[in-house]
Amino acid sequence: MATRTGPVGATLCGRRNECAALVRLVHDVRSGQSSALVLRGEPGCGKTALLSYLLDEAADFRVARVLGVESEMELAFAGVHQLCAQILDRLDELPDPQRDALRVAFGLRPGPAPDRFLVGLAVLSLLALAAEDRPLLCVIDDAQWLDKSSLQAMAFVSRRLVAESIAVVFATTKEAEPELVGLPGLAVDRLSDADARVLLASAVHGLLDDQIRDRIVAETDGNPLALLELPRGMSAAELAGGFSLPDARPLTSRIEQSFQRRIESLPADTRLLLLTAAAEPVGDPMLLWLAAEQLGFTAAAAAPAERASLLEVGTRVRFRHPLVRSAVYHSATPDERHRVHLALAEVTAPADSDRRAWHRAQAAPGPDEEVAEELERSAGRAQARGGFAAAAAFLARSAGLTMDPARRIERALAAAHAKYLAGAPGAALELLRTAQVGPLTELQMAQVDLLHGQIAFAVSRGSDAPPLLLKAANLLDPLDPTLARATYLEALSAAVFAGRLASGAGVFETAEAARSAPPAQQPPRPSDLLLDGLVAYITEGPAAGAPTLHRALEAFRREDLPTDIGLRWLWLACHTALVLWDYDSWQALAARHVSLTRDTGAFTVLPLALSSQIGVHIFGGELDAAVALVDEVRAVTETTGSNIALYDELGVAGWSGQAAETAKLIETCIPEFHRRGEGMGLTIAYWVDAVLHNGLGRYEVARVAAEQASSRPEQLGLAGWGLVELVEAAARLGLRVRAEDALERLVQTTRPAATPWALGVEARCRALLGGPDAEAFYLEALDHLSGTGVRVEQARTRLVYGEWLRRENRRVDAREQLRSAHEAFVRMGTEAFADRARRELSATGETVRKRSVESVQKLTAQEAQIARLARDGLTNSEIGAQLFISPRTVEWHMGKVFTKLDIRSRWELREAPDL
């Protein structure tokens, strides 16, 4: 049976819940909040229609629109440029580093490549400025086709929005982009059969056979675009009851085929216009008409495409749906595509030389050295703007157009390196395989091994990287001495991370191999001193290496330290400081590393810098500051994909005395460390477990964990921390021989270091063994540690000294030490040690009152951090830049701080207790 149907007002048929969610979002933003939302669904499910509905609902908003285009995926910050193009007049109001980063990213000025997260912070600030007068709606359609740099920047912005009256709404495919994971999402699923029938009826004019209707509804599986488009490709006879064979192609292909049939019925000039628009992703109508003149058609060719609802030419050139663009481009012949790209290259302005080069490359039918060289120059410009993905794309295409085998390999290697820097290790490895097809020079073979090792280290920081980096370093020895030394240091760094889980080249093997490194240039650079000192420390012993390592730390602390050396090696210098028990250097270098990453915008290494700073805060007894930085690390790693956040969370949980949370973290991370081959992580986990249980007085559990933490001397520095815990646990259990053995091993590192921290913990460990000199050693430990910033070590020394005094029946003296320890532990937030001190004090007969909750403890970690920065005199803009939030969000948090602390001005923050 056939029924007669007609148009039905069903623009958003079956999308009541989705529309309601968008209305709520608009309401929240109007009320001063900010929101982010990711619409996810298969092609044709109606995401674009929902975005149009959203735009209608937010008619009073300022709007910034971005459309991801597949052919622009390799052009760095192309999407960000679309987003910010209409508000660049506010650019001069940004802080200098942010303003300069955006200008370099957009090619408006020369300069070193900006970090993409500094660009993200600049975008956040710019959008916040744009939203001052009225709410701002940012709509990003086809986010899966955005260039990686832009997607990361926009995701970064979305996670930092709080109180700016900004909405950022993405539309993307069902397969979640990793950058968008964790953002609020809204699934746009298929329509129900009932809604599908209503929508289908709106698309068919005339008779529709019931059986044909049921087949279309079943085959389209509730896909709105398919329901609207497929009937257009069917004849009236077919719709009214004709027969046709089932189509086994995927739905998207069938929709594209439907579009292709409509395209084929258009005049030749119109088809050529559609192809030109599809090849020109910017959507600039002027470029379209200039290319039309080159190709010999006029503006009249657009009318049939507009009547067919395929294209709209206004202030921008827009396709009705991305699948139209895809259908147009892929249905054209190679010769037609070459012709169109050549015309676009001819009319693209000289100032847009990179896009011109890209069009020329697409127009080239075969190898063309002139175009290959032009692409290579474009790659250099892209890399200078921080567009490593774009540089890689240019270089990869350049390699494909290169006839000379040697030059082709050279360009493929450069492309692989750019892909690695862009955070695309899989693509980098694929390009390396391409490069290895041809005959490689010795230097190129070394470069291949080096890049393999760097990629392995970047992906997991596990056991795969050291052998690859060591192999590369050996090959580079006679070819490039400077690069060889840097590679040996990279290999040694990777081996330290792999630690006990190293496969093949471990710390000792790598250090032994690095002894053959070419001599350092004179005068030696800080990294040269670091390499030579670490090699001597590992192969000849701490006494041999410590003097050179002390010189290295002094060199890294100098004001004239080159930025590139600082960014690359400061984290290893920080680790060396803890190897030498040098708290002052650790504190200074960690602060410098964080400052340098912020100032230069090198936010990809910021998590590692912050991790060092967190360690400084933990040993300094500043757990509240450490907690705030853990939150910051988490925020950055959500965007950068770093895998180091668990180190920080473990340390804070263990020292805070959170037994359940620490156990949960250890249970989670130990299998992951084994999987990645990251022995350093295991050592940290065992050490934290030992600290926790020594604090709780569970000495047998602490001993077992400390045995694990201290068993592998190749875990430089961290094994020494494990020995300190082992001495205390073994001494408390009466295992004197085990404690003496641990002390003997500890002394091998503390004596050569000869710092107050080293000598202080050594003296405390000697005191724990008892004997007639015990009190003298306790006093010596306090004397050494009182001049350092390691407050937890001072408090722990007072605790064990007080415990010893109580056992000696010197209750008055014991109370003095235990009271000081208890107050320090409470102030620091080390609850397990505080409770242990309280129990000991109670045993002396003293009543210990629990400390009342200070008002500052009502603050969240971020509120406390903002309050401290404001107390120190930073402006809202400066605080926002440091914490990756907008000044308006800082102001919003400050309002909550004032309310919770019952104050009215920033000046009163100076009087806030323990802030």
PDB file of N, CA and C in Angstrom, residues 443 446-447 472-488 518:
ATOM      1  N   LEU A 443      75.480   8.598   9.594  1.00  0.00           N
ATOM      2  CA  LEU A 443      74.823   9.610  10.411  1.00  0.00           C
ATOM      3  C   LEU A 443      73.315   9.416  10.396  1.00  0.00           C
ATOM      4  N   ALA A 446      72.331   6.586  12.600  1.00  0.00           N
ATOM      5  CA  ALA A 446      72.361   7.018  13.995  1.00  0.00           C
ATOM      6  C   ALA A 446      71.138   7.863  14.326  1.00  0.00           C
ATOM      7  N   GLN A 447      70.739   8.731  13.397  1.00  0.00           N
ATOM      8  CA  GLN A 447      69.561   9.572  13.622  1.00  0.00           C
ATOM      9  C   GLN A 447      68.293   8.722  13.739  1.00  0.00           C
ATOM     10  N   ALA A 472      72.323   4.592  19.403  1.00  0.00           N
ATOM     11  CA  ALA A 472      72.473   5.834  18.645  1.00  0.00           C
ATOM     12  C   ALA A 472      73.700   6.606  19.106  1.00  0.00           C
ATOM     13  N   ALA A 473      73.915   6.668  20.406  1.00  0.00           N
ATOM     14  CA  ALA A 473      75.071   7.405  20.942  1.00  0.00           C
ATOM     15  C   ALA A 473      76.376   6.787  20.455  1.00  0.00           C
ATOM     16  N   ASN A 474      76.451   5.455  20.433  1.00  0.00           N
ATOM     17  CA  ASN A 474      77.662   4.787  19.952  1.00  0.00           C
ATOM     18  C   ASN A 474      77.937   5.117  18.488  1.00  0.00           C
ATOM     19  N   LEU A 475      76.879   5.145  17.685  1.00  0.00           N
ATOM     20  CA  LEU A 475      77.044   5.460  16.268  1.00  0.00           C
ATOM     21  C   LEU A 475      77.465   6.912  16.060  1.00  0.00           C
ATOM     22  N   LEU A 476      76.989   7.799  16.950  1.00  0.00           N
ATOM     23  CA  LEU A 476      77.266   9.226  16.791  1.00  0.00           C
ATOM     24  C   LEU A 476      78.661   9.610  17.270  1.00  0.00           C
ATOM     25  N   ASP A 477      79.305   8.750  18.027  1.00  0.00           N
ATOM     26  CA  ASP A 477      80.623   9.066  18.591  1.00  0.00           C
ATOM     27  C   ASP A 477      81.577   9.704  17.576  1.00  0.00           C
ATOM     28  N   PRO A 478      81.815   9.048  16.446  1.00  0.00           N
ATOM     29  CA  PRO A 478      82.782   9.622  15.503  1.00  0.00           C
ATOM     30  C   PRO A 478      82.172  10.645  14.545  1.00  0.00           C
ATOM     31  N   LEU A 479      80.846  10.775  14.562  1.00  0.00           N
ATOM     32  CA  LEU A 479      80.178  11.594  13.547  1.00  0.00           C
ATOM     33  C   LEU A 479      79.807  12.978  14.053  1.00  0.00           C
ATOM     34  N   ASP A 480      79.317  13.054  15.277  1.00  0.00           N
ATOM     35  CA  ASP A 480      78.869  14.326  15.852  1.00  0.00           C
ATOM     36  C   ASP A 480      79.081  14.260  17.359  1.00  0.00           C
ATOM     37  N   PRO A 481      80.263  14.625  17.839  1.00  0.00           N
ATOM     38  CA  PRO A 481      80.585  14.462  19.262  1.00  0.00           C
ATOM     39  C   PRO A 481      79.609  15.165  20.203  1.00  0.00           C
ATOM     40  N   THR A 482      79.191  16.384  19.833  1.00  0.00           N
ATOM     41  CA  THR A 482      78.270  17.120  20.709  1.00  0.00           C
ATOM     42  C   THR A 482      76.941  16.386  20.837  1.00  0.00           C
ATOM     43  N   LEU A 483      76.397  15.940  19.687  1.00  0.00           N
ATOM     44  CA  LEU A 483      75.139  15.197  19.723  1.00  0.00           C
ATOM     45  C   LEU A 483      75.322  13.859  20.417  1.00  0.00           C
ATOM     46  N   ALA A 484      76.510  13.247  20.257  1.00  0.00           N
ATOM     47  CA  ALA A 484      76.769  11.964  20.915  1.00  0.00           C
ATOM     48  C   ALA A 484      76.700  12.109  22.427  1.00  0.00           C
ATOM     49  N   ARG A 485      77.319  13.166  22.981  1.00  0.00           N
ATOM     50  CA  ARG A 485      77.301  13.364  24.434  1.00  0.00           C
ATOM     51  C   ARG A 485      75.877  13.598  24.931  1.00  0.00           C
ATOM     52  N   ALA A 486      75.119  14.407  24.198  1.00  0.00           N
ATOM     53  CA  ALA A 486      73.736  14.642  24.594  1.00  0.00           C
ATOM     54  C   ALA A 486      72.936  13.346  24.564  1.00  0.00           C
ATOM     55  N   THR A 487      73.223  12.486  23.587  1.00  0.00           N
ATOM     56  CA  THR A 487      72.487  11.228  23.466  1.00  0.00           C
ATOM     57  C   THR A 487      72.870  10.262  24.584  1.00  0.00           C
ATOM     58  N   TYR A 488      74.166  10.239  24.962  1.00  0.00           N
ATOM     59  CA  TYR A 488      74.561   9.422  26.115  1.00  0.00           C
ATOM     60  C   TYR A 488      73.819   9.878  27.376  1.00  0.00           C
ATOM     61  N   PRO A 518      82.895  11.106  23.567  1.00  0.00           N
ATOM     62  CA  PRO A 518      83.929  12.079  23.202  1.00  0.00           C
ATOM     63  C   PRO A 518      84.126  13.079  24.340  1.00  0.00           C
TER      64      PRO A 518
END
